[in-house]
Each structure stands twice: as structure tokens, then as C-alpha cells.
Coordinates of C-alpha atoms and ligand atoms in Angstrom, one line a residue:
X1 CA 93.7 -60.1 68.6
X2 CA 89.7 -60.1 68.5
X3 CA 88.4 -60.1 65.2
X4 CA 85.7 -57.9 64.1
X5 CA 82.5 -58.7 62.4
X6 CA 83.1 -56.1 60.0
X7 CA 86.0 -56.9 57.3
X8 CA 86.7 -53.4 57.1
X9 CA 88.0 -53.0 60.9
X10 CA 90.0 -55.9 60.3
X11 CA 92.0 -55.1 57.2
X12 CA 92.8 -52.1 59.1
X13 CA 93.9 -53.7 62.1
X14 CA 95.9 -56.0 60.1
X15 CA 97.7 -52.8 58.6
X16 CA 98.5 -51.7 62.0
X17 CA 99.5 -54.5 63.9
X18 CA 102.1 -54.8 61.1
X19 CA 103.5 -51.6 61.8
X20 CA 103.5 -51.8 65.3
X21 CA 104.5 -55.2 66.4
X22 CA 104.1 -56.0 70.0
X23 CA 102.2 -53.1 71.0
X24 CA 99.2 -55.3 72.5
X25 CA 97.7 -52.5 74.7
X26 CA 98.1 -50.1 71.2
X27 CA 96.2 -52.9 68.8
X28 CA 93.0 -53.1 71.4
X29 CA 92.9 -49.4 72.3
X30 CA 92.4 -48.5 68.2
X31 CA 90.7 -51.5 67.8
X32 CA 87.6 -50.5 69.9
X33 CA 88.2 -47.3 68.2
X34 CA 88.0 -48.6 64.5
X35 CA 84.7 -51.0 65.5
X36 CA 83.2 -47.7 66.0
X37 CA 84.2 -45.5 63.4
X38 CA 84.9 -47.3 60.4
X39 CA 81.3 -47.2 59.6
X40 CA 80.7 -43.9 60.6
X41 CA 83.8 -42.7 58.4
X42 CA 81.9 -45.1 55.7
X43 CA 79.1 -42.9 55.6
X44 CA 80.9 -39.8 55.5
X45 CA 83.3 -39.7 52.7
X46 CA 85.7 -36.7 53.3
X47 CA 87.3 -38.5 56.1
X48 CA 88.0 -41.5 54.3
X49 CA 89.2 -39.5 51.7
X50 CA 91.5 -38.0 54.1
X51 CA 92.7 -40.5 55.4
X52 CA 91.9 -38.9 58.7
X53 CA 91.8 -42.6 61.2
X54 CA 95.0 -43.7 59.3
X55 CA 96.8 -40.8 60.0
X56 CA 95.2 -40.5 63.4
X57 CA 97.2 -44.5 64.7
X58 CA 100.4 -42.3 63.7
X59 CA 101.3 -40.1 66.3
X60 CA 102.8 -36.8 65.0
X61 CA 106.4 -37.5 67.0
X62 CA 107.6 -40.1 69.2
X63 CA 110.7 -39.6 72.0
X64 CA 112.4 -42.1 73.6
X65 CA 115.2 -41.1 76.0
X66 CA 117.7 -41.7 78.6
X67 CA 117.2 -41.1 82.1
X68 CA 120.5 -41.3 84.0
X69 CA 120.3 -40.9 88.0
X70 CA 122.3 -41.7 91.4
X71 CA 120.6 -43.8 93.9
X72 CA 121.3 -43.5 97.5
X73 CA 124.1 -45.3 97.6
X74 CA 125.8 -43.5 94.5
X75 CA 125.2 -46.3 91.6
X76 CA 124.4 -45.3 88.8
X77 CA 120.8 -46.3 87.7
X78 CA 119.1 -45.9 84.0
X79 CA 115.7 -45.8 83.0
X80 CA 113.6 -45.5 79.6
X81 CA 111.8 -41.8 79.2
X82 CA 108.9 -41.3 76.8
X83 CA 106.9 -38.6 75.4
X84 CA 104.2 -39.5 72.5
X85 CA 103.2 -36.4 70.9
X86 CA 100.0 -37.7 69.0
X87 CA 98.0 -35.1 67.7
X88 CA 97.9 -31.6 67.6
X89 CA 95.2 -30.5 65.4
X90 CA 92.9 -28.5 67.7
X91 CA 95.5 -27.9 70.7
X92 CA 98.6 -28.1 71.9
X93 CA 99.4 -31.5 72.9
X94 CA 98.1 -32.4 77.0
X95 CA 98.7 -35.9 79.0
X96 CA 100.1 -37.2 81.7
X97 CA 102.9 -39.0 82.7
X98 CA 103.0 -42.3 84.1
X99 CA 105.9 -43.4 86.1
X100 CA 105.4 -47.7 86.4
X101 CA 107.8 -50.8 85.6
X102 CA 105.6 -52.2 83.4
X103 CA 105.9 -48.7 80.9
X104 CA 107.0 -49.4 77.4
X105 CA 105.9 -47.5 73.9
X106 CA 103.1 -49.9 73.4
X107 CA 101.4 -49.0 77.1
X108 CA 102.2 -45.1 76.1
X109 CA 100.9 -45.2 72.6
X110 CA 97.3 -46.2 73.6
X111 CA 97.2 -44.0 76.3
X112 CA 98.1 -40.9 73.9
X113 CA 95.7 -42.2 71.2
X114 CA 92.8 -42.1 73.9
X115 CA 94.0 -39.0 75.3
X116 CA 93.2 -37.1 71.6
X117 CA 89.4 -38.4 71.8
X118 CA 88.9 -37.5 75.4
X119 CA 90.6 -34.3 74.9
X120 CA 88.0 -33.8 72.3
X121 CA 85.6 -34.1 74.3
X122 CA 86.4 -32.2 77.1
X123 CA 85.3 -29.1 74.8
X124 CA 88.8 -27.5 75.6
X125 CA 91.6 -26.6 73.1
X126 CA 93.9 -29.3 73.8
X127 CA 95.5 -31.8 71.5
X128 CA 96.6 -35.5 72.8
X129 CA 99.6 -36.7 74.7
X130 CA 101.0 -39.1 77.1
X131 CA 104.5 -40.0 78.8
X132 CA 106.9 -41.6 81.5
X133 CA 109.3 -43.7 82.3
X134 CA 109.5 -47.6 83.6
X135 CA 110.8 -46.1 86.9
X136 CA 109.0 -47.6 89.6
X137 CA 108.9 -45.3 92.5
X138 CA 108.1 -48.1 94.6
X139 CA 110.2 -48.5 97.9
X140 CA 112.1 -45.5 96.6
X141 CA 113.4 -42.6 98.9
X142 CA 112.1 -38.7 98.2
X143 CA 115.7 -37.9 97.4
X144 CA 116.0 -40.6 94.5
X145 CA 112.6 -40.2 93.3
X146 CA 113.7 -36.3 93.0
X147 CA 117.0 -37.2 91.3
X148 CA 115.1 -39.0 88.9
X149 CA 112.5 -36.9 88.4
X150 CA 115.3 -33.8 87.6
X151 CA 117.1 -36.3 84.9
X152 CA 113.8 -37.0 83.0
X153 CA 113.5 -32.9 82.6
X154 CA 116.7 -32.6 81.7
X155 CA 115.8 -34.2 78.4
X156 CA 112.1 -33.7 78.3
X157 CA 112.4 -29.8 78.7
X158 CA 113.4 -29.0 75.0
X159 CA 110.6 -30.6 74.0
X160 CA 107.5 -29.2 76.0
X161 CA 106.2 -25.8 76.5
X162 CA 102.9 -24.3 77.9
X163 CA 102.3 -23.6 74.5
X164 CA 103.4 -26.6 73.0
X165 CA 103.4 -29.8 75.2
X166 CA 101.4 -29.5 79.1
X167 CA 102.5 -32.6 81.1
X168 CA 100.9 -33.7 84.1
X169 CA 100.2 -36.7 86.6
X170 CA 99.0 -40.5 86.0
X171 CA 99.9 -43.3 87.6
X172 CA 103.1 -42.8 89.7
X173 CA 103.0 -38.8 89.6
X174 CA 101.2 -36.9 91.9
X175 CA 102.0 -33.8 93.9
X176 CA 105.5 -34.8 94.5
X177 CA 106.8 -35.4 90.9
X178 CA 105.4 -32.6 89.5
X179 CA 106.8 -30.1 92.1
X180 CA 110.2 -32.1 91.4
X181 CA 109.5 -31.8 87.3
X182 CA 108.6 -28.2 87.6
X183 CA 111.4 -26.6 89.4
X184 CA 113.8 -28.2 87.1
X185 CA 112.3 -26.9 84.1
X186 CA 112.0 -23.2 85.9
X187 CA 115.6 -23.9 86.3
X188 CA 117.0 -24.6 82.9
X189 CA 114.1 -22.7 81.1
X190 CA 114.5 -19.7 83.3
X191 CA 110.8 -18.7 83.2
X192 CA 107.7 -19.6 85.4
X193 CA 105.3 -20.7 83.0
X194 CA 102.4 -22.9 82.9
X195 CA 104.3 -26.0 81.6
X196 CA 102.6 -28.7 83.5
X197 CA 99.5 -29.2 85.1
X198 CA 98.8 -30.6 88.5
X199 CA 100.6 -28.0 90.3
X200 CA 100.6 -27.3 93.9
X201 CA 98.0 -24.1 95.0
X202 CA 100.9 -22.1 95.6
X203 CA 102.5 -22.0 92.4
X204 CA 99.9 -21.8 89.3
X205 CA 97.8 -25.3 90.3
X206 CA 94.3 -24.9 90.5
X207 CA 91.9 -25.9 93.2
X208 CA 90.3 -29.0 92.6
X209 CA 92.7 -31.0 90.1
X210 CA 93.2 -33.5 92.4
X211 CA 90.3 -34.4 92.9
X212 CA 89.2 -33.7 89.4
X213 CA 89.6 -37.5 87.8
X214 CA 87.0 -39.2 90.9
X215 CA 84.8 -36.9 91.0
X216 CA 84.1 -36.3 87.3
X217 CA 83.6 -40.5 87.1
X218 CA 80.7 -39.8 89.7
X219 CA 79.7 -36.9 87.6
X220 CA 79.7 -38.7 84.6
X221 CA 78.0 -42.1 86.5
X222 CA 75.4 -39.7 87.8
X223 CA 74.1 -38.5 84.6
X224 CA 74.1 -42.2 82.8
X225 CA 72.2 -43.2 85.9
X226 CA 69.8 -40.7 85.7
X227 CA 68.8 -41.4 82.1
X228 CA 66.8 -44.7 83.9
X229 CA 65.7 -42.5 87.0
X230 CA 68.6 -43.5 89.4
X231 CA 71.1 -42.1 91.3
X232 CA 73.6 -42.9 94.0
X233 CA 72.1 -42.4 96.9
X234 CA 71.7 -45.9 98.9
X235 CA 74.0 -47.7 96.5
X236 CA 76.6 -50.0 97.1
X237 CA 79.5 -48.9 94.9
X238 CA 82.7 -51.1 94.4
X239 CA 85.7 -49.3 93.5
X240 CA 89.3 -50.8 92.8
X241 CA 92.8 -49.2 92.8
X242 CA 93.4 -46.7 96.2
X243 CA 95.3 -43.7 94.3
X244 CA 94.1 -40.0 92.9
X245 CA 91.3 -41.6 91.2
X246 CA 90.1 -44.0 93.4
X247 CA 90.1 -41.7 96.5
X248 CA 88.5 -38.8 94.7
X249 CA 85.8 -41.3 93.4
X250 CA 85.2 -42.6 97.0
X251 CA 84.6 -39.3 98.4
X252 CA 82.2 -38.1 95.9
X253 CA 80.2 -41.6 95.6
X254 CA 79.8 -41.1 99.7
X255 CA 78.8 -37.2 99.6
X256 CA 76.1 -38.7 97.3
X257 CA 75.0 -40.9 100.0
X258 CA 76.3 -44.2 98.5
X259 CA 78.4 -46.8 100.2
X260 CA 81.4 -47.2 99.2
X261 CA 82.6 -50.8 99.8
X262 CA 86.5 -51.8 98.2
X263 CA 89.5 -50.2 97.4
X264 CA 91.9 -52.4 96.1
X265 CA 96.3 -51.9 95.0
X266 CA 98.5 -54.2 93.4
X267 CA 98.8 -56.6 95.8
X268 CA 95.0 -57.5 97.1
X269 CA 91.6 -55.6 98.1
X270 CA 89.7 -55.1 101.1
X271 CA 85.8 -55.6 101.5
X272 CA 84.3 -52.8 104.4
X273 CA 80.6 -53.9 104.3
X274 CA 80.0 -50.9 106.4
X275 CA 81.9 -48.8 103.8
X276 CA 84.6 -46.5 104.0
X277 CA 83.5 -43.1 105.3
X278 CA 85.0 -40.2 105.7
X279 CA 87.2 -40.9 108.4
X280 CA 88.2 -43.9 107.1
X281 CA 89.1 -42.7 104.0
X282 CA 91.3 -39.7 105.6
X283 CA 93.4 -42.8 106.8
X284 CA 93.3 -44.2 103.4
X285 CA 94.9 -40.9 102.1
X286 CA 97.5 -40.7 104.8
X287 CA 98.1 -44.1 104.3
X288 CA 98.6 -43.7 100.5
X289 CA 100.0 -40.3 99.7
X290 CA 102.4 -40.1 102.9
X291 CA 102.9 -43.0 104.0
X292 CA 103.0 -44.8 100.8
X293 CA 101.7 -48.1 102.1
X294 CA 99.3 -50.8 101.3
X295 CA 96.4 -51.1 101.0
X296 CA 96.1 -54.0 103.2
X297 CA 96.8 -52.0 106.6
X298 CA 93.7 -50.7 106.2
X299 CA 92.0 -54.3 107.2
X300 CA 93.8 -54.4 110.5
X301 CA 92.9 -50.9 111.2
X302 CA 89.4 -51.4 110.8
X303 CA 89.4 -55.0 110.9
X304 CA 87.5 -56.3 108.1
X305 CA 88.3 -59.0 105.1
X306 CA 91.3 -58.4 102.8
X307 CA 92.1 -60.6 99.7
X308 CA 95.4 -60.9 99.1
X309 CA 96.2 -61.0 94.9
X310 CA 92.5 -61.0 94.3
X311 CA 90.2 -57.8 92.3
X312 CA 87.4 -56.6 94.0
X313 CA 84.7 -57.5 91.2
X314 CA 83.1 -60.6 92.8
X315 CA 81.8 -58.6 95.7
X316 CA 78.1 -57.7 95.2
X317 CA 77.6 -54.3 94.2
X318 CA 75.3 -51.8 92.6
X319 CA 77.8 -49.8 90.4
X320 CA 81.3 -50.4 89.9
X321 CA 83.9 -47.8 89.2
X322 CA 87.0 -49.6 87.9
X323 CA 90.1 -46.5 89.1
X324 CA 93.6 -48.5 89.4
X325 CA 95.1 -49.2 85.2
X326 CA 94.3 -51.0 82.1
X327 CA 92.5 -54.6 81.4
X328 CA 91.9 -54.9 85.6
X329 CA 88.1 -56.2 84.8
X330 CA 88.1 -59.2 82.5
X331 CA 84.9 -61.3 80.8
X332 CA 84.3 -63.8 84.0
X333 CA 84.7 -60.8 86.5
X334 CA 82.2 -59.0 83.7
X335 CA 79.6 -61.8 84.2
X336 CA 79.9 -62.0 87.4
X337 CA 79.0 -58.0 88.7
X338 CA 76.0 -58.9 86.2
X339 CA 75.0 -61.7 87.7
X340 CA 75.4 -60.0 91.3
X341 CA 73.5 -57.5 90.0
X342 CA 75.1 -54.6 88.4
X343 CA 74.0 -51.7 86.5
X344 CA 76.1 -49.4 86.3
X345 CA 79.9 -49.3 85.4
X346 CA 82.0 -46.1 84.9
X347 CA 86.0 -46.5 83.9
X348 CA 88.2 -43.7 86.2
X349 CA 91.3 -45.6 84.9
X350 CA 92.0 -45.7 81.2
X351 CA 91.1 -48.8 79.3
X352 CA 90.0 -50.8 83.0
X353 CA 87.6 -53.4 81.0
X354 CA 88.6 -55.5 78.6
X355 CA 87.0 -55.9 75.2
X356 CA 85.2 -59.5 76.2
X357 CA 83.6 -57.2 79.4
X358 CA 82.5 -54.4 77.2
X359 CA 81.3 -56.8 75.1
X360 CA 79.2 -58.4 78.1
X361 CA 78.0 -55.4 79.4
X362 CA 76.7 -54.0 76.0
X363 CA 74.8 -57.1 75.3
X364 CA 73.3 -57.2 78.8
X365 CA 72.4 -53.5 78.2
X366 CA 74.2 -52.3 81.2
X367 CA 75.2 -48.8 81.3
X368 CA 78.5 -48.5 80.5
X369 CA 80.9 -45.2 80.2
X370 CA 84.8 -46.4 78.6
X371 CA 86.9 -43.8 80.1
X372 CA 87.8 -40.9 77.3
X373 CA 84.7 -39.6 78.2
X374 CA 84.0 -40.7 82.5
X375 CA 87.8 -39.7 83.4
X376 CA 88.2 -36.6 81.0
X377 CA 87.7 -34.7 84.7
X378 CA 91.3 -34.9 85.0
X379 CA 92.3 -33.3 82.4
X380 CA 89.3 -31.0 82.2
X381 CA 90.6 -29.1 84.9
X382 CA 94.2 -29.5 83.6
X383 CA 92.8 -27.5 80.9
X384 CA 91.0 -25.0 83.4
X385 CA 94.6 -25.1 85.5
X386 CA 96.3 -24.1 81.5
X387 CA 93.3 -21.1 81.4
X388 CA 93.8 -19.7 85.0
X389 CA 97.7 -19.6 84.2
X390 CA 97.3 -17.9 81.2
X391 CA 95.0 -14.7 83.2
X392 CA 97.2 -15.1 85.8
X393 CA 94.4 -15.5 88.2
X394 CA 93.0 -18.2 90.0
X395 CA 89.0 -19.6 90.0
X396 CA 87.3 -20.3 93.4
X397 CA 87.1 -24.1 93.9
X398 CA 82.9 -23.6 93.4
X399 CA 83.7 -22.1 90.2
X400 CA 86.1 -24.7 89.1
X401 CA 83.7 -27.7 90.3
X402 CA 81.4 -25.6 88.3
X403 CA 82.8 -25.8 85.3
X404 CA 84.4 -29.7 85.9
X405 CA 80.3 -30.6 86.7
X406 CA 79.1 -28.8 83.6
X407 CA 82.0 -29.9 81.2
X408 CA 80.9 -34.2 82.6
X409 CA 77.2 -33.3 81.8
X410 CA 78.6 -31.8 78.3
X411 CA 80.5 -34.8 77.5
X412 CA 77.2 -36.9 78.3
X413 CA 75.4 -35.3 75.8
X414 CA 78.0 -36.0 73.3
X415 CA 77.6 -39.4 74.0
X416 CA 74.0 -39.8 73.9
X417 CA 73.8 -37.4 71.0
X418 CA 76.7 -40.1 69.0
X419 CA 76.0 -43.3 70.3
X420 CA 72.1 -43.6 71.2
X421 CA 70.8 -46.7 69.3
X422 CA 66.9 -47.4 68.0
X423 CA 66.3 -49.0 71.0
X424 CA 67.2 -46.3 73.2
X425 CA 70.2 -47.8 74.7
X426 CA 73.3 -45.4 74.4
X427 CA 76.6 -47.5 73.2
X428 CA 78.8 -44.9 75.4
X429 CA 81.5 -46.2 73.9
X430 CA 80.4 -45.5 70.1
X431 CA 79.6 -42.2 71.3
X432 CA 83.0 -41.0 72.7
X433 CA 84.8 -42.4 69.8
X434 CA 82.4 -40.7 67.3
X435 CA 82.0 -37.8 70.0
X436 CA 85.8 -37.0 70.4
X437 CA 86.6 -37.6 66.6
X438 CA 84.8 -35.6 64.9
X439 CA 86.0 -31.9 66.1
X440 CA 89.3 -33.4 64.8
X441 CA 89.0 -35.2 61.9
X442 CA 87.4 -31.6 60.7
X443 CA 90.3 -29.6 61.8
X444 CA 92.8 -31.9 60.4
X445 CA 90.8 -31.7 57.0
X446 CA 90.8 -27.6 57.0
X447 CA 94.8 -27.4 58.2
X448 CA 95.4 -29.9 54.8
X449 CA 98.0 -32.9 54.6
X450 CA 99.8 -32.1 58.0
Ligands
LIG1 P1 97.9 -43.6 91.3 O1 99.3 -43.9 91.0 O2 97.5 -42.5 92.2 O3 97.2 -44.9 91.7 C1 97.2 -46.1 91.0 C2 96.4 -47.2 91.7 O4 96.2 -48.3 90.8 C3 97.2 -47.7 92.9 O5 96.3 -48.1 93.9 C4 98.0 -48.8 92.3 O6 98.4 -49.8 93.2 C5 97.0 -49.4 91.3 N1 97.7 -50.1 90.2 C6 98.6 -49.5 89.4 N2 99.0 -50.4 88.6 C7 98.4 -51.6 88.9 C8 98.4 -52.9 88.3 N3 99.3 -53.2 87.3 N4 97.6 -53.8 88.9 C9 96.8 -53.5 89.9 N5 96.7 -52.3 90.5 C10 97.5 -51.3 89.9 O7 97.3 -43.3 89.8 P2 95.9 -42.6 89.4 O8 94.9 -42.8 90.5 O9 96.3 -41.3 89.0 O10 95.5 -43.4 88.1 C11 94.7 -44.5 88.1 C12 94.1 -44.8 86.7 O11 93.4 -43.6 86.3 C13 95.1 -45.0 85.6 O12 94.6 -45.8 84.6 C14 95.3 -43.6 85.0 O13 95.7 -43.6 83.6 C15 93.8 -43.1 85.1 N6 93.6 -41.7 85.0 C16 94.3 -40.8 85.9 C17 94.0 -39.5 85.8 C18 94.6 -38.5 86.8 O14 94.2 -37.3 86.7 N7 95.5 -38.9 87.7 C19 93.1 -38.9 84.8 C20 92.5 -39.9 84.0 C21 92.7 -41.2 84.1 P3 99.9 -50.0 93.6 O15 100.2 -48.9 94.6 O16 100.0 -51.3 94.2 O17 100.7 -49.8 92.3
LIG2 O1 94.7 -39.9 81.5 C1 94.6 -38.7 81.8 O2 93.7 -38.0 81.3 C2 95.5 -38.1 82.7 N1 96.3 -38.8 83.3 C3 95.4 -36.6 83.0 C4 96.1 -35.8 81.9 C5 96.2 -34.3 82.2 O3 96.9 -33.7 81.3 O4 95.7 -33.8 83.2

């Protein structure tokens, strides 16, 4: 674990590593979190009094589960469910679920912590939350992955609600899962209610959810590019991971007249020099949300370079928008986008950098967004998805891209207003963590020891 300069931070890391053993992905996500608030908290006393960060790195319940289900061929199969319920002070709790073999509390527990701050600073009324399973949906057949998904609410029902716990998607749940998730709970619950978010058009979801996470990272990137009189158009953009995020991301950075140039999975990336327009990227959604293939047949459909268990980062690019899962962009890769050079980089996935690239990118005075505040699109209009439920009417996708552009541009200005240093450079990340904490540190001090 990093050590901090401050002595503070690390005492209270050494408090939580203790009571958390093992949860590496936890210890850096609070970490960060703690760099940037312990000082803040110093200066105001009534959150140190109240013990407001402490109680904060305890999440209100945890749930750990069995998930029971038939395969194919009628063997049994048993996987691990989750639910962290972190904090409800200003909302009912909201996060996704992620369904990936490498889930396990640690991976869950930082994603839930994040999710309170960017929740925060959405403006909306919604507490923090994450889930899943270490299912991997890989190579498995609709039927199974519906089986599954049906176990997993057969638990998980009793404990969510639309006015109490609002799942939705992250990696390994899209469209698919949550149709699955959602007519089991109708089933057992007997009610159509707004229990998740992410649904299809049909049945409560709202119009531009989807595409909510991407394009509120080029919302977000547009506005820290602006503050030094730039903007996408004519810039080569390098994005990694080919999912929601990723393809949402693409599609905005090119209706902004950028180039988009990699799109990257698990197994390797691809490098289109001439970038992946939109009828290239209609493949790459056919490819990946039908198909469920790799990434690599897009290189021998259009014939350019693919690298085979390689990240995109030492490709030149002007901005880089990190979009596939946590600590994907490490220190080298860090120096080397600088050194190519870089200005701009904006996380769509939670947690993409890790702390020895932040660290690089802050020193080099690079803008820099961490992702509580560039991919709080998602669950922005997860909140606006909660609000049309509840009027039982649905917004217009202008008025819901609206309200996603205005709600990035808000988030912005909590972040310049909190992390803006003498020098003029904005430390994005001091400002979310600042941002996002206060609005809950005060309602936890006016609802008393809860
Ligand atoms: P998807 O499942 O749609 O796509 C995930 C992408 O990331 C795939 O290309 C996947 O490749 C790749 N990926 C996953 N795990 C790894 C890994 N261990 N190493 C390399 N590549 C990996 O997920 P999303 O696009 O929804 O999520 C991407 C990121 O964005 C996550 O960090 C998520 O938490 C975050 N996020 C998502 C939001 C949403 O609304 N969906 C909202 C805010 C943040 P492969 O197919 O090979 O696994
Ligand atoms: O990390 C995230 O913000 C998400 N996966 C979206 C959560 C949501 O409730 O829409």
C-alpha cells in the first residue's frame, strides 16, 4: 500500500486495512479518498467530530449469497451474490451490478464507496450501492445466463425496492440481464415497479441510459477541455474496453468531430489510424452486444493492426478515455501518453488509473477527471429513469440529453469550485471527493448517530 505524506491518512489507512484484510481494490479506492479529505475534514471540525469518513469506509449492510442454477446440460452450478448497501443518508441506495469472475467483496466494496461520492454529485437523491456475482457470462448460452440471472433475484428481491435499493447494469449486465432480473422480481413481488434501472423502452427504461455513461465522459472531457480553450474537434482520442461505455464514448467523441482510434477487450486492442466511424462502429455494436465476440474480428474486417494481450495506451493520442475496469492504465503507460503527448484524460470506467498515473498526470498538470465525477452519466439518468417511473411518464430523449449535459456541466463546477489550486490547476480528483462528500457528511450529521 502507498504511503501518504500526511501521517494522518496513514494512521487511518492503517485502521482500515486491519479491518478489512485483503480488500486491495477497497484500501486504494479510500485511500485516494482520505489524501483528499482528511485535511479538508481537519479544517472543519464537525465532521471529525462525527466521525463522518470513519463511519463512511463502513457500509450500512453487506449481503453475500448463494446463487444456485442448472446449466445446459443439467449440473448444478453455484456462484457468490453480493449486494453492498453503503450509504443511505441522502437517498435510497443506487449501483449497479457487475457480473465478472474476478468479483469478490473487496472489488464490490470500492465500487459502492465511489458510488456514494458520485451519487453526490450527480445532484440527485440517491444514496450509494453496488453488486454481483463472480458469474462470468462468458461463452454462456441466453438460457443459462437467464437461469442465473432468475436465482440471483430469488435472493436479492427481499432486499431491494424502488424505494429502497435501485440496481442496475456494469460490467456484465446490460439489456439482457436486467430484462431477465426484472421479470423475476415482477414475478415474486407481484408489482411493476421501478426496481431497477437500465430498462428496456418498453417497460419503464428511459431513452438515453445506454448511452448515458460514454457520452457524459465526453461531456465531462468537453468542459475540462474547454477551461484551456480546447475541444474535440480534430483530436485523436484513444479509448480502451469495447462495451456500454466505450461505444457510447466513441460515438460522442466522433459526433464531436474527433477521431477515434482503439477499442480494446480482455484479450488485445486494435489501432484504426483512420478511426472508427460510424459504420464501423455499428459493426462494433453487432459484434459486441449480439454477437458477443471479440474485439479482434474487427481487424480482419477492416484490416488494420491488432495487439494481442496488449492496452491501447502507447498509441499516440490527444486525449485518452480509459472505458473497460479498474487499474487498466498503470505509471509506465501514464508516462508514456505524456510523453506522446497527452492532455487530456477522462475515466468512463471506475477506478481505470492507478494511483502512480494519477500521480503522474497531476504533477505534469494534465487534465485529469477520476471517474465519480466523468462517469456519474450512467447513473444520472438512472436517476432520471427512477424520476420518469415515479410520474409515470416518459421524457423525450432531447430532454433527457438535456438534463444528462447539464447535470456533467454541474458536476464540473463542483469540481473546479472544490479542487481549484492557487495556481489555477483544478485537482479533479480533490474536487469530487470534497464535491460528493460534503452533501453527505451534512445529512449524516442532521439524521444523528445512524
Ligand atoms: P461492459 O461489460 O459493457 O464492457 C466491459 C468492457 O471492458 C469489455 O470490453 C471488457 O472486455 C472489458 N473488460 C472487462 N474486464 C476487463 C479486464 N479485467 N481487463 C481488460 N478488459 C476488461 O461494461 P461497461 O462498459 O458497462 O463498464 C465498463 C466500465 O465502466 C466499468 O469499470 C464500469 O464499472 C464502468 N461504469 C459503467 C457504467 C454503466 O452505466 N454501464 C456507469 C459508470 C461506470 P471483455 O469482453 O474481454 O471482458
Ligand atoms: O458505476 C456506475 O455508476 C454504474 N454502473 C451505474 C449505476 C446505476 O445505478 O446506473
Amino acid at each position: 500500500m502507498e504511503q501518504s505524506q500526511n501521517p494522518q491518512v496513514n494512521e487511518f489507512m492503517t485502521k482500515v486495512i486491519a479491518k478489512n484484510p485483503g480488500e486491495v481494490e477497497f484500501h486504494q479506492a479510500v485511500f485516494e479518498v482520505a489524501e483528499s479529505l482528511i485535511p479538508y475534514i481537519e479544517e472543519h471540525p464537525k465532521y471529525k467530530k462525527g466521525k463522518i469518513l470513519e463511519r463512511m469506509v463502513e457500509p450500512e449492510r453487506v449481503l453475500m449469497f448463494r446463487i444456485p442454477w442448472l446449466d445446459d446440460k443439467g449440473e448444478i452450478q453455484i456462484n457468490r451474490g453480493f449486494r453492498i448497501q453503503m450509504n443511505s443518508a441522502i437517498g435510497p441506495y443506487k449501483g449497479g451490478l457487475r457480473l465478472h469472475p474476478t468479483v469478490y467483496l473487496g472489488i464490490l466494496k470500492f465500487l459502492a464507496f465511489e458510488q456514494v461520492f458520485k451519487n453526490s454529485l450527480t445532484t440527485l437523491p440517491m444514496g450509494g450501492s453496488k453488486g454481483g456475482s463472480d458469474f462470468d457470462p462468458k461463452g454462456k448460452s441466453d438460457s443459462e445466463v437467464m437461469h442465473f440471472c432468475q436465482s440471483l433475484m430469488t435472493e436479492l428481491y427481499r432486499h431491494i425496492g424502488p424505494n429502497l435499493d435501485i440496481p442496475a447494469g456494469d460490467i456484465g449486465v446490460g439489456g439482457r440481464e436486467i430484462g431477465f432480473l426484472f421479470g423475476q422480481y415482477k414475478r415474486i413481488k407481484n408489482e411493476f415497479t421501478g426496481v431497477l434501472t437500465g430498462k428496456g423502452l418498453q417497460w419503464g427504461g428511459s431513452l438515453i441510459r445506454p448511452e448515458a455513461t460514454g457520452y457524459g465522459n465526453v461531456y465531462f472531457a468537453k468542459e475540462m477541455l474547454a477551461t484551456k480553450g480546447f475541444d474535440f474537434k480534430g483530436k485523436t482520442v484513444s479509448i480502451s474496453g469495447s462495451g456500454n461505455v466505450a461505444q457510447f464514448a466513441t460515438q460522442k467523441a466522433t459526433h464531436l468531430g474527433a477521431k477515434v482510434i482503439t477499442l480494446s477487450d480482455s484479450s488485445g486492442f486494435i489501432y484504426d489510424p483512420k478511426g472508427i466511424d460510424a459504420k464501423k462502429l455499428a459493426f462494433v455494436f453487432e459484434l459486441k452486444n449480439i454477437k458477443r465476440g471479440r474485439i479482434k474480428e474487427y481487424a480482419t474486417k477492416y484490416n488494420v493492426e491488432y495487439y494481442e494481450g496488449h492496452r491501447p495506451w502507447g498509441i499516440k493520442c490527444d486525449i485518452a478515455l480509459p472505458c473497460a475496469t479498474q487499474n487498466e492504465l498503470n505509471g509506465e503507460e501514464a508516462k508514456i501518453l505524456i510523453d506522446n503527448g497527452c492532455i487530456c484524460v477522462s475515466e468512463g470506467a471506475n477506478m481505470p488509473c492507478t494511483p502512480e498515473a494519477i500521480n503522474l498526470f497531476h504533477e505534469k498538470k494534465i487534465l485529469f477527471a477520476p471517474g465519480k465525477a466523468s462517469n456519474a452519466g450512467g447513473v444520472s439518468v438512472s436517476g432520471l429513469e427512477m424520476t420518469q417511473n415515479s410520474m409515470r411518464l416518459p421524457w423525450a430523449s432531447e430532454e433527457v440529453d438535456k438534463k444528462l449535459h447539464e447535470i456533467m456541466v454541474s458536476i464540473h463546477n463542483t469540481c473546479v469550485k472544490y479542487g481549484k489550486g492557487d495556481d489555477g490547476y483544478v485537482n479533479y480528483v480533490k474536487g469530487a471527493n470534497i464535491g460528493g462528500f460534503v452533501k453527505v457528511a451534512d445529512a449524516m450529521l442532521a439524521q444523528g448517530t445512524v
